[in-house]
């Protein structure tokens, strides 16, 4: 086994006992990047020089006997909508193609303080708007399980980098599922934390009331380790608070015995593909055998969640993206005859099609005359959904649902916006209700593509989700990387 294949927690042990150095880990990951990145295209920017510099520094400090945090020396990939000082942050948009942030996002500061090694910035759907990574201005990222398929979005670059062994940990952002969907499509673990537990300072805003930065990894423990570093109050983001019940240092006792697991029937509708349902059923049977108590519940508001999500998120996006006017920063059109035309041309040329669609939709639902009919109704539905989840958690400890209605689809398959939006039906409710939700692999379809299972809990129940996920992971014998799977036919793509 090569170093790039190890999980972060395994590497952390090896680093602490001196069995390998940070530079050796980085060399292994870099070698992998060199071999596979041409096919995967996960990164928009690679920061090789800085990465080796950071790794050497960590090795030096360790050699001096300094006691370092557990993730010191572990390489991490960062979604390109999270600001990194001195390194481009493009949001995969022409609008920000040359933007170099003068400061680090709060999460980046935390990663750096704990000695993590930044590998580079990963591809995404422009400004996080999409579910496949196909809406990037720069490139289309491939799924390492089958390079003819999408890795999911919008944090597809981070997911693909992890699944291909081009990173050990990664950061994504999740406004409506962008951490969980790619985790599901790429056979990974991804967490959308409770709203307010991770600082959004330095995350380029899409829909501020819904989004959180989330950790992604190849094991439950890795995601937990990274989350323990990210969560907590940040004076620079007034929406953050101290997590009242998370202590990443405590040992976890994986178990589901006696846990009351709610199965919301609306999440198992005819829109969910058969292999997804079958794998979920098998996973639930396994948990039941271990002593979990399953109960079917109903969350009727879920059916309107997708519509509410697209209205609320687009409304917020239209306001958040108003700052890109070609004057202050970002892309500026070459030709214009007036100030009005400068705005118009810069925004028309700088934004891609999907982003424009959201801005138009958002402007429309907020406009006088239509606000009551659309935006206000969406906010009412949001209140209803929040109430339904609160009631569900009076009788359930957690809920289990599919993460996505299907497995990774072929590049170019979903042509209409409506088709693409349907990929998010299982993930958006947790954003609307501000709840923590974790996706983990729970099997494969007949093409050998990973299926994702989603655990949703009440606010601040991250530890409970990790406990259950860890139990499942151990029962499943861990989550393999694509090229360690037994060989199988891949239609449309090729094996790495
Ligand atoms: N796919 C959803 C959208 O396009 C979610 C995106 C996200 O979570 N950033 O809005």
Short mmCIF file of C-alpha atoms and ligand atoms in Angstrom, two decimals:
data_model
loop_
_atom_site.label_atom_id
_atom_site.label_comp_id
_atom_site.label_asym_id
_atom_site.label_seq_id
_atom_site.Cartn_x
_atom_site.Cartn_y
_atom_site.Cartn_z
CA UNK A 1 0.00 0.00 0.00
CA UNK A 2 1.32 3.44 -0.91
CA UNK A 3 1.17 6.40 1.45
CA UNK A 4 -1.39 8.29 -0.65
CA UNK A 5 -3.88 5.45 -0.05
CA UNK A 6 -3.85 5.77 3.73
CA UNK A 7 -6.55 7.61 5.62
CA UNK A 8 -5.63 10.80 7.48
CA UNK A 9 -5.98 9.12 10.87
CA UNK A 10 -3.66 6.27 9.83
CA UNK A 11 -1.13 8.77 8.46
CA UNK A 12 -1.40 10.82 11.63
CA UNK A 13 -0.28 7.76 13.65
CA UNK A 14 2.57 7.03 11.24
CA UNK A 15 3.74 10.63 11.39
CA UNK A 16 3.60 10.76 15.17
CA UNK A 17 5.57 7.54 15.62
CA UNK A 18 8.10 8.70 13.04
CA UNK A 19 7.39 5.85 10.63
CA UNK A 20 7.11 8.33 7.81
CA UNK A 21 7.66 12.05 7.30
CA UNK A 22 5.29 14.74 6.04
CA UNK A 23 7.49 15.18 2.99
CA UNK A 24 7.22 11.47 2.18
CA UNK A 25 3.42 11.64 2.43
CA UNK A 26 3.39 14.67 0.18
CA UNK A 27 5.75 13.04 -2.33
CA UNK A 28 3.43 10.06 -2.57
CA UNK A 29 0.33 12.23 -3.07
CA UNK A 30 2.16 14.41 -5.57
CA UNK A 31 3.33 11.43 -7.54
CA UNK A 32 -0.29 10.29 -7.69
CA UNK A 33 -1.40 13.74 -8.86
CA UNK A 34 1.19 13.62 -11.62
CA UNK A 35 -0.07 10.22 -12.76
CA UNK A 36 -3.85 10.72 -12.59
CA UNK A 37 -4.67 14.43 -12.75
CA UNK A 38 -4.52 14.48 -16.56
CA UNK A 39 -7.59 12.23 -16.60
CA UNK A 40 -9.41 13.48 -13.51
CA UNK A 41 -8.92 17.28 -13.73
CA UNK A 42 -9.82 17.81 -10.08
CA UNK A 43 -7.63 20.86 -9.46
CA UNK A 44 -7.79 24.39 -10.83
CA UNK A 45 -4.62 25.48 -9.05
CA UNK A 46 -1.82 23.39 -7.57
CA UNK A 47 0.48 24.89 -4.95
CA UNK A 48 3.40 22.49 -5.12
CA UNK A 49 6.17 24.78 -3.93
CA UNK A 50 4.25 26.06 -0.92
CA UNK A 51 3.07 22.54 -0.09
CA UNK A 52 6.60 21.14 0.07
CA UNK A 53 7.70 24.15 2.04
CA UNK A 54 4.91 23.55 4.59
CA UNK A 55 5.66 19.81 4.82
CA UNK A 56 9.38 20.45 5.39
CA UNK A 57 8.55 22.95 8.09
CA UNK A 58 6.32 20.40 9.89
CA UNK A 59 9.05 17.76 9.70
CA UNK A 60 11.53 20.22 11.14
CA UNK A 61 9.24 21.12 14.02
CA UNK A 62 8.59 17.46 14.75
CA UNK A 63 12.31 16.74 14.70
CA UNK A 64 12.76 19.43 17.36
CA UNK A 65 10.39 17.47 19.57
CA UNK A 66 7.46 19.87 19.28
CA UNK A 67 4.13 18.22 20.01
CA UNK A 68 1.95 18.92 16.99
CA UNK A 69 -1.83 18.71 16.40
CA UNK A 70 -3.11 15.38 14.99
CA UNK A 71 -3.55 16.65 11.44
CA UNK A 72 -0.11 18.28 11.18
CA UNK A 73 1.55 17.24 7.94
CA UNK A 74 -1.64 15.89 6.32
CA UNK A 75 -2.27 17.15 2.75
CA UNK A 76 -5.63 18.78 2.08
CA UNK A 77 -7.43 19.94 -1.07
CA UNK A 78 -9.64 23.03 -0.87
CA UNK A 79 -12.66 23.93 -2.97
CA UNK A 80 -11.95 27.02 -5.04
CA UNK A 81 -14.67 29.14 -3.44
CA UNK A 82 -12.79 29.27 -0.14
CA UNK A 83 -10.34 32.18 0.08
CA UNK A 84 -6.64 31.41 0.33
CA UNK A 85 -4.19 34.23 0.83
CA UNK A 86 -1.86 34.74 -2.12
CA UNK A 87 -3.43 31.88 -4.09
CA UNK A 88 -6.14 32.28 -6.72
CA UNK A 89 -9.77 31.81 -5.65
CA UNK A 90 -11.75 31.66 -8.88
CA UNK A 91 -15.08 30.04 -7.92
CA UNK A 92 -14.61 28.34 -11.33
CA UNK A 93 -15.91 31.57 -12.86
CA UNK A 94 -14.55 33.83 -15.53
CA UNK A 95 -15.68 36.65 -13.23
CA UNK A 96 -12.96 35.74 -10.70
CA UNK A 97 -10.45 34.04 -12.99
CA UNK A 98 -7.60 36.29 -11.82
CA UNK A 99 -8.75 36.98 -8.29
CA UNK A 100 -6.10 36.44 -5.63
CA UNK A 101 -7.49 36.74 -2.14
CA UNK A 102 -5.61 39.06 0.20
CA UNK A 103 -6.67 36.99 3.22
CA UNK A 104 -7.33 33.42 4.35
CA UNK A 105 -10.79 32.11 5.13
CA UNK A 106 -11.25 31.26 8.81
CA UNK A 107 -11.17 27.53 8.04
CA UNK A 108 -7.90 27.93 6.12
CA UNK A 109 -6.36 29.77 9.06
CA UNK A 110 -7.35 26.85 11.26
CA UNK A 111 -5.92 24.29 8.84
CA UNK A 112 -2.66 26.21 8.61
CA UNK A 113 -2.40 26.67 12.37
CA UNK A 114 -2.77 22.96 12.83
CA UNK A 115 0.01 22.29 10.32
CA UNK A 116 -2.03 20.90 7.44
CA UNK A 117 -0.47 21.01 3.99
CA UNK A 118 -2.48 22.82 1.31
CA UNK A 119 -2.26 20.97 -2.03
CA UNK A 120 -4.27 23.35 -4.16
CA UNK A 121 -7.73 24.55 -5.13
CA UNK A 122 -10.33 22.24 -6.59
CA UNK A 123 -12.88 22.56 -9.35
CA UNK A 124 -16.56 23.27 -8.74
CA UNK A 125 -19.71 24.32 -10.51
CA UNK A 126 -19.42 28.08 -10.98
CA UNK A 127 -20.05 29.77 -7.59
CA UNK A 128 -21.28 26.40 -6.29
CA UNK A 129 -24.30 26.35 -8.57
CA UNK A 130 -24.75 22.85 -9.91
CA UNK A 131 -24.72 19.17 -9.07
CA UNK A 132 -22.16 17.71 -11.47
CA UNK A 133 -19.13 20.00 -11.76
CA UNK A 134 -20.02 20.49 -15.44
CA UNK A 135 -20.87 24.17 -14.86
CA UNK A 136 -17.23 25.17 -14.31
CA UNK A 137 -15.90 27.85 -16.64
CA UNK A 138 -12.55 26.06 -16.85
CA UNK A 139 -12.86 22.27 -17.07
CA UNK A 140 -15.01 19.23 -16.47
CA UNK A 141 -13.84 16.98 -13.66
CA UNK A 142 -14.19 13.21 -14.06
CA UNK A 143 -15.33 10.66 -11.53
CA UNK A 144 -12.39 8.36 -10.64
CA UNK A 145 -14.78 5.36 -10.48
CA UNK A 146 -15.57 5.87 -14.15
CA UNK A 147 -13.97 8.74 -15.98
CA UNK A 148 -16.91 9.02 -18.37
CA UNK A 149 -19.12 10.09 -15.49
CA UNK A 150 -19.50 13.19 -13.34
CA UNK A 151 -18.08 13.32 -9.81
CA UNK A 152 -21.19 15.18 -8.56
CA UNK A 153 -21.27 18.80 -7.54
CA UNK A 154 -20.68 21.34 -6.71
CA UNK A 155 -17.65 20.19 -4.66
CA UNK A 156 -16.80 17.66 -7.40
CA UNK A 157 -13.13 18.59 -7.62
CA UNK A 158 -12.58 17.95 -3.91
CA UNK A 159 -14.40 14.62 -4.12
CA UNK A 160 -12.60 13.46 -7.26
CA UNK A 161 -9.21 14.41 -5.77
CA UNK A 162 -9.95 12.30 -2.68
CA UNK A 163 -11.31 9.30 -4.55
CA UNK A 164 -8.34 9.31 -6.95
CA UNK A 165 -5.83 9.51 -4.09
CA UNK A 166 -4.80 13.03 -5.12
CA UNK A 167 -5.59 14.30 -1.60
CA UNK A 168 -5.98 12.81 1.87
CA UNK A 169 -8.63 15.22 3.14
CA UNK A 170 -10.69 17.92 1.46
CA UNK A 171 -12.92 20.89 2.12
CA UNK A 172 -16.14 21.49 0.26
CA UNK A 173 -19.12 23.76 0.79
CA UNK A 174 -22.73 22.65 1.00
CA UNK A 175 -25.57 25.03 0.19
CA UNK A 176 -28.01 22.36 -0.95
CA UNK A 177 -25.98 19.17 -1.00
CA UNK A 178 -22.65 20.08 -2.57
CA UNK A 179 -20.58 18.15 -0.06
CA UNK A 180 -22.88 15.15 0.27
CA UNK A 181 -23.79 14.58 -3.38
CA UNK A 182 -20.17 14.33 -4.62
CA UNK A 183 -19.32 12.23 -1.55
CA UNK A 184 -22.10 9.87 -2.58
CA UNK A 185 -21.05 9.71 -6.26
CA UNK A 186 -17.38 9.18 -5.39
CA UNK A 187 -17.69 6.67 -2.54
CA UNK A 188 -16.62 9.06 0.24
CA UNK A 189 -17.75 10.41 3.57
CA UNK A 190 -18.93 14.03 3.66
CA UNK A 191 -20.56 16.16 6.34
CA UNK A 192 -22.84 19.18 6.07
CA UNK A 193 -22.51 20.54 9.60
CA UNK A 194 -25.23 22.13 11.74
CA UNK A 195 -25.71 25.69 10.45
CA UNK A 196 -23.56 28.07 12.46
CA UNK A 197 -20.98 25.60 13.72
CA UNK A 198 -18.37 26.39 11.04
CA UNK A 199 -17.30 29.91 10.10
CA UNK A 200 -18.24 31.15 6.65
CA UNK A 201 -15.72 33.97 6.84
CA UNK A 202 -13.83 33.79 3.55
CA UNK A 203 -16.30 31.46 1.85
CA UNK A 204 -17.46 33.23 -1.31
CA UNK A 205 -21.18 33.64 -0.64
CA UNK A 206 -23.84 31.93 -2.72
CA UNK A 207 -26.82 31.55 -0.33
CA UNK A 208 -25.61 32.64 3.08
CA UNK A 209 -28.54 31.40 5.18
CA UNK A 210 -28.22 27.84 3.89
CA UNK A 211 -24.53 27.08 3.41
CA UNK A 212 -21.76 25.64 5.50
CA UNK A 213 -18.23 24.57 4.73
CA UNK A 214 -17.97 20.82 5.22
CA UNK A 215 -15.21 18.23 5.67
CA UNK A 216 -14.76 15.35 3.21
CA UNK A 217 -12.65 12.23 3.57
CA UNK A 218 -12.27 8.52 2.87
CA UNK A 219 -13.29 7.43 6.37
CA UNK A 220 -15.69 8.54 9.09
CA UNK A 221 -12.90 9.18 11.57
CA UNK A 222 -11.10 11.42 9.04
CA UNK A 223 -14.17 13.58 8.57
CA UNK A 224 -14.65 13.76 12.32
CA UNK A 225 -11.02 14.79 12.85
CA UNK A 226 -11.32 17.55 10.29
CA UNK A 227 -14.68 18.70 11.65
CA UNK A 228 -13.25 19.01 15.15
CA UNK A 229 -10.73 21.42 13.73
CA UNK A 230 -13.26 23.47 11.76
CA UNK A 231 -16.11 23.89 14.21
CA UNK A 232 -16.45 26.62 16.79
CA UNK A 233 -17.30 30.25 17.22
CA UNK A 234 -15.54 32.80 15.02
CA UNK A 235 -15.75 36.49 15.92
CA UNK A 236 -15.56 37.31 12.19
CA UNK A 237 -18.80 35.44 11.43
CA UNK A 238 -21.69 36.54 13.63
CA UNK A 239 -23.77 33.51 12.62
CA UNK A 240 -21.35 31.13 14.36
CA UNK A 241 -21.58 29.72 17.84
CA UNK A 242 -19.67 27.33 20.05
CA UNK A 243 -20.78 23.76 19.45
CA UNK A 244 -22.46 22.80 22.74
CA UNK A 245 -21.85 19.08 22.55
CA UNK A 246 -18.97 18.25 20.24
CA UNK A 247 -15.66 17.09 21.59
CA UNK A 248 -13.64 15.50 18.83
CA UNK A 249 -11.03 14.33 21.33
CA UNK A 250 -13.29 11.81 23.07
CA UNK A 251 -13.09 8.27 21.80
CA UNK A 252 -16.11 7.23 19.79
CA UNK A 253 -18.03 4.07 20.60
CA UNK A 254 -19.55 2.96 17.35
CA UNK A 255 -22.99 1.62 17.96
CA UNK A 256 -26.57 1.80 16.82
CA UNK A 257 -28.01 -0.43 19.54
CA UNK A 258 -31.35 0.94 20.74
CA UNK A 259 -31.09 3.92 18.36
CA UNK A 260 -34.46 4.93 16.98
CA UNK A 261 -33.97 5.42 13.25
CA UNK A 262 -36.66 7.23 11.29
CA UNK A 263 -37.25 6.24 7.68
CA UNK A 264 -39.11 9.16 6.06
CA UNK A 265 -41.23 7.61 3.35
CA UNK A 266 -41.11 10.71 1.09
CA UNK A 267 -37.39 10.04 0.58
CA UNK A 268 -38.03 6.61 -0.91
CA UNK A 269 -40.34 7.75 -3.72
CA UNK A 270 -40.46 6.57 -7.31
CA UNK A 271 -37.81 9.18 -8.18
CA UNK A 272 -35.18 7.12 -6.37
CA UNK A 273 -33.42 4.56 -8.59
CA UNK A 274 -33.86 0.88 -7.76
CA UNK A 275 -30.20 0.08 -6.96
CA UNK A 276 -30.14 3.01 -4.53
CA UNK A 277 -33.23 1.71 -2.72
CA UNK A 278 -31.89 -1.85 -2.66
CA UNK A 279 -28.58 -0.87 -1.13
CA UNK A 280 -30.30 1.35 1.43
CA UNK A 281 -32.61 -1.50 2.38
CA UNK A 282 -29.65 -3.84 2.88
CA UNK A 283 -27.88 -1.25 5.03
CA UNK A 284 -31.00 -0.71 7.14
CA UNK A 285 -31.38 -4.47 7.66
CA UNK A 286 -27.80 -4.60 8.86
CA UNK A 287 -28.42 -1.79 11.35
CA UNK A 288 -31.64 -3.41 12.54
CA UNK A 289 -29.78 -6.66 13.19
CA UNK A 290 -27.42 -4.73 15.41
CA UNK A 291 -30.33 -3.50 17.51
CA UNK A 292 -31.42 -0.27 15.83
CA UNK A 293 -35.16 0.32 15.97
CA UNK A 294 -36.50 1.35 12.58
CA UNK A 295 -39.70 3.33 12.25
CA UNK A 296 -41.38 4.69 9.17
CA UNK A 297 -42.29 8.35 9.45
CA UNK A 298 -43.72 11.02 7.16
CA UNK A 299 -42.28 14.44 6.37
CA UNK A 300 -44.79 15.84 3.86
CA UNK A 301 -43.07 19.25 3.57
CA UNK A 302 -40.09 17.48 2.00
CA UNK A 303 -41.99 17.30 -1.28
CA UNK A 304 -41.87 21.06 -1.63
CA UNK A 305 -38.33 21.40 -0.28
CA UNK A 306 -36.65 21.44 -3.67
CA UNK A 307 -38.83 24.28 -4.96
CA UNK A 308 -38.37 26.23 -1.72
CA UNK A 309 -34.61 25.69 -1.91
CA UNK A 310 -34.28 26.98 -5.47
CA UNK A 311 -36.37 30.06 -4.66
CA UNK A 312 -34.58 30.97 -1.44
CA UNK A 313 -31.08 30.17 -2.69
CA UNK A 314 -31.57 32.06 -5.95
CA UNK A 315 -32.99 35.08 -4.10
CA UNK A 316 -29.92 35.19 -1.88
CA UNK A 317 -27.59 34.54 -4.81
CA UNK A 318 -29.01 37.47 -6.79
CA UNK A 319 -28.19 39.74 -3.89
CA UNK A 320 -24.80 38.19 -3.02
CA UNK A 321 -23.63 38.31 -6.63
CA UNK A 322 -24.61 41.96 -7.10
CA UNK A 323 -21.11 42.91 -5.93
CA UNK A 324 -19.54 41.69 -9.19
CA UNK A 325 -20.07 44.82 -11.23
CA UNK A 326 -16.82 45.12 -13.15
CA UNK A 327 -15.80 48.13 -11.06
CA UNK A 328 -14.51 47.01 -7.67
CA UNK A 329 -12.90 43.70 -8.55
CA UNK A 330 -13.32 40.73 -10.83
CA UNK A 331 -13.78 40.62 -14.59
CA UNK A 332 -14.22 43.89 -16.48
CA UNK A 333 -15.52 44.00 -20.04
CA UNK A 334 -13.09 45.42 -22.59
CA UNK A 335 -15.61 47.57 -24.40
CA UNK A 336 -18.34 49.79 -22.98
CA UNK A 337 -19.65 53.25 -23.70
CA UNK A 338 -21.26 54.12 -20.36
CA UNK A 339 -21.27 53.05 -16.73
CA UNK A 340 -24.50 51.18 -17.36
CA UNK A 341 -22.89 49.29 -20.21
CA UNK A 342 -19.80 48.54 -18.11
CA UNK A 343 -22.03 46.76 -15.57
CA UNK A 344 -24.02 45.03 -18.24
CA UNK A 345 -21.16 43.81 -20.37
CA UNK A 346 -18.98 42.76 -17.44
CA UNK A 347 -21.76 40.68 -15.92
CA UNK A 348 -22.92 39.22 -19.25
CA UNK A 349 -19.40 38.17 -20.19
CA UNK A 350 -18.16 37.26 -16.71
CA UNK A 351 -20.94 34.95 -15.54
CA UNK A 352 -21.87 31.60 -17.07
CA UNK A 353 -25.33 30.49 -18.11
CA UNK A 354 -26.38 28.75 -14.89
CA UNK A 355 -25.29 31.66 -12.71
CA UNK A 356 -27.27 34.08 -14.86
CA UNK A 357 -30.30 31.81 -14.62
CA UNK A 358 -30.14 31.98 -10.81
CA UNK A 359 -29.64 35.75 -10.76
CA UNK A 360 -32.66 36.24 -13.01
CA UNK A 361 -34.79 33.83 -11.00
CA UNK A 362 -33.68 35.42 -7.73
CA UNK A 363 -34.37 38.95 -8.96
CA UNK A 364 -37.79 37.87 -10.16
CA UNK A 365 -38.92 36.16 -6.93
CA UNK A 366 -37.84 39.17 -4.91
CA UNK A 367 -39.47 41.74 -7.16
CA UNK A 368 -42.46 43.76 -5.99
CA UNK A 369 -45.61 41.95 -6.96
CA UNK A 370 -44.07 38.48 -6.97
CA UNK A 371 -42.38 38.45 -3.59
CA UNK A 372 -45.53 37.35 -1.75
CA UNK A 373 -46.31 34.69 -4.28
CA UNK A 374 -42.89 33.05 -4.43
CA UNK A 375 -40.25 34.14 -1.92
CA UNK A 376 -42.60 34.53 1.06
CA UNK A 377 -44.28 31.21 0.31
CA UNK A 378 -40.94 29.50 0.12
CA UNK A 379 -40.05 30.95 3.53
CA UNK A 380 -43.38 29.70 4.92
CA UNK A 381 -42.66 26.25 3.60
CA UNK A 382 -39.24 26.46 5.22
CA UNK A 383 -40.93 27.06 8.59
CA UNK A 384 -43.20 24.07 7.99
CA UNK A 385 -40.23 21.84 7.13
CA UNK A 386 -38.31 22.96 10.23
CA UNK A 387 -41.35 22.09 12.39
CA UNK A 388 -41.77 18.69 10.80
CA UNK A 389 -38.15 17.76 11.48
CA UNK A 390 -38.39 19.00 15.05
CA UNK A 391 -41.40 16.76 15.64
CA UNK A 392 -39.69 13.82 13.95
CA UNK A 393 -36.76 14.10 16.35
CA UNK A 394 -39.08 13.80 19.33
CA UNK A 395 -39.46 10.12 18.45
CA UNK A 396 -36.32 9.42 16.38
CA UNK A 397 -32.63 9.79 17.18
CA UNK A 398 -31.70 10.11 13.55
CA UNK A 399 -33.11 9.68 10.07
CA UNK A 400 -31.69 7.58 7.24
CA UNK A 401 -32.36 8.43 3.61
CA UNK A 402 -30.60 8.07 0.26
CA UNK A 403 -28.13 10.91 -0.40
CA UNK A 404 -28.96 11.08 -4.09
CA UNK A 405 -31.70 9.64 -6.25
CA UNK A 406 -29.14 7.87 -8.45
CA UNK A 407 -25.47 6.99 -8.84
CA UNK A 408 -22.96 9.07 -10.84
CA UNK A 409 -24.40 9.81 -14.29
CA UNK A 410 -22.54 10.11 -17.61
CA UNK A 411 -21.00 13.49 -18.43
CA UNK A 412 -23.44 15.48 -20.57
CA UNK A 413 -26.48 13.35 -19.71
CA UNK A 414 -28.52 15.90 -17.76
CA UNK A 415 -29.14 18.63 -20.27
CA UNK A 416 -31.99 20.60 -18.70
CA UNK A 417 -31.73 22.64 -15.52
CA UNK A 418 -34.83 20.93 -14.10
CA UNK A 419 -33.25 17.48 -14.55
CA UNK A 420 -30.09 18.63 -12.81
CA UNK A 421 -32.02 20.22 -9.93
CA UNK A 422 -33.71 16.89 -9.22
CA UNK A 423 -30.33 15.47 -8.13
CA UNK A 424 -30.71 17.55 -4.97
CA UNK A 425 -34.10 16.28 -3.76
CA UNK A 426 -32.65 14.29 -0.87
CA UNK A 427 -30.06 16.81 0.28
CA UNK A 428 -31.74 20.24 0.31
CA UNK A 429 -34.09 19.66 3.29
CA UNK A 430 -31.16 19.54 5.74
CA UNK A 431 -29.96 22.95 4.48
CA UNK A 432 -33.44 24.41 4.69
CA UNK A 433 -33.74 23.22 8.29
CA UNK A 434 -30.09 23.95 9.25
CA UNK A 435 -29.55 20.34 10.34
CA UNK A 436 -26.37 18.26 10.27
CA UNK A 437 -26.33 15.57 7.59
CA UNK A 438 -23.65 13.07 6.69
CA UNK A 439 -23.26 10.97 3.57
CA UNK A 440 -21.38 7.68 3.56
CA UNK A 441 -21.09 4.83 1.06
CA UNK A 442 -23.51 1.91 1.48
CA UNK A 443 -22.88 -0.31 -1.55
CA UNK A 444 -22.60 -0.31 -5.32
CA UNK A 445 -24.88 -0.47 -8.32
CA UNK A 446 -24.42 -3.02 -11.10
CA UNK A 447 -21.80 -0.83 -12.80
CA UNK A 448 -19.75 -0.85 -9.62
CA UNK A 449 -20.58 2.78 -8.86
CA UNK A 450 -20.92 3.80 -5.21
CA UNK A 451 -24.32 4.45 -3.61
CA UNK A 452 -24.60 7.00 -0.79
CA UNK A 453 -26.60 6.82 2.42
CA UNK A 454 -27.53 9.98 4.30
CA UNK A 455 -27.83 10.29 8.09
CA UNK A 456 -29.71 13.37 9.31
CA UNK A 457 -29.90 14.38 12.97
CA UNK A 458 -31.24 17.22 15.09
CA UNK A 459 -29.09 20.35 15.45
CA UNK A 460 -25.72 19.71 17.10
CA UNK A 461 -26.02 15.91 16.85
CA UNK A 462 -22.81 15.46 14.83
CA UNK A 463 -21.38 12.96 17.34
CA UNK A 464 -24.48 10.81 17.09
CA UNK A 465 -24.15 10.76 13.30
CA UNK A 466 -20.47 9.89 13.51
CA UNK A 467 -21.18 7.04 15.96
CA UNK A 468 -23.77 5.45 13.70
CA UNK A 469 -21.66 6.03 10.57
CA UNK A 470 -18.61 4.54 12.22
CA UNK A 471 -20.58 1.48 13.20
CA UNK A 472 -21.73 1.00 9.62
CA UNK A 473 -18.23 1.60 8.26
CA UNK A 474 -16.76 -1.07 10.51
CA UNK A 475 -19.51 -3.54 9.65
CA UNK A 476 -18.88 -2.86 5.95
CA UNK A 477 -15.15 -3.36 6.40
CA UNK A 478 -14.21 0.20 5.36
CA UNK A 479 -14.68 2.11 2.14
CA UNK A 480 -12.28 1.15 -0.68
CA UNK A 481 -10.79 3.48 -3.27
CA UNK A 482 -11.75 2.88 -6.90
CA UNK A 483 -8.64 1.14 -8.13
CA UNK A 484 -8.63 -1.25 -5.18
CA UNK A 485 -12.03 -2.59 -6.22
CA UNK A 486 -12.23 -5.84 -8.15
CA UNK A 487 -12.08 -5.01 -11.86
CA UNK A 488 -15.38 -4.47 -13.60
CA UNK A 489 -16.59 -3.17 -16.93
CA UNK A 490 -16.99 0.56 -17.14
CA UNK A 491 -19.15 1.85 -19.90
CA UNK A 492 -18.11 5.10 -21.48
CA UNK A 493 -15.09 5.55 -19.28
CA UNK A 494 -11.82 3.84 -18.56
CA UNK A 495 -10.19 2.38 -15.54
CA UNK A 496 -7.48 4.47 -13.97
N1 LIG B 1 -26.90 21.62 -6.49
C1 LIG B 1 -27.38 22.67 -5.63
C2 LIG B 1 -27.45 23.96 -6.42
O1 LIG B 1 -27.09 23.96 -7.56
C3 LIG B 1 -26.55 22.78 -4.42
C4 LIG B 1 -25.29 23.49 -4.60
C5 LIG B 1 -24.47 23.64 -3.38
O2 LIG B 1 -24.73 22.97 -2.36
N2 LIG B 1 -23.50 24.55 -3.43
O3 LIG B 1 -27.87 24.95 -5.92
#
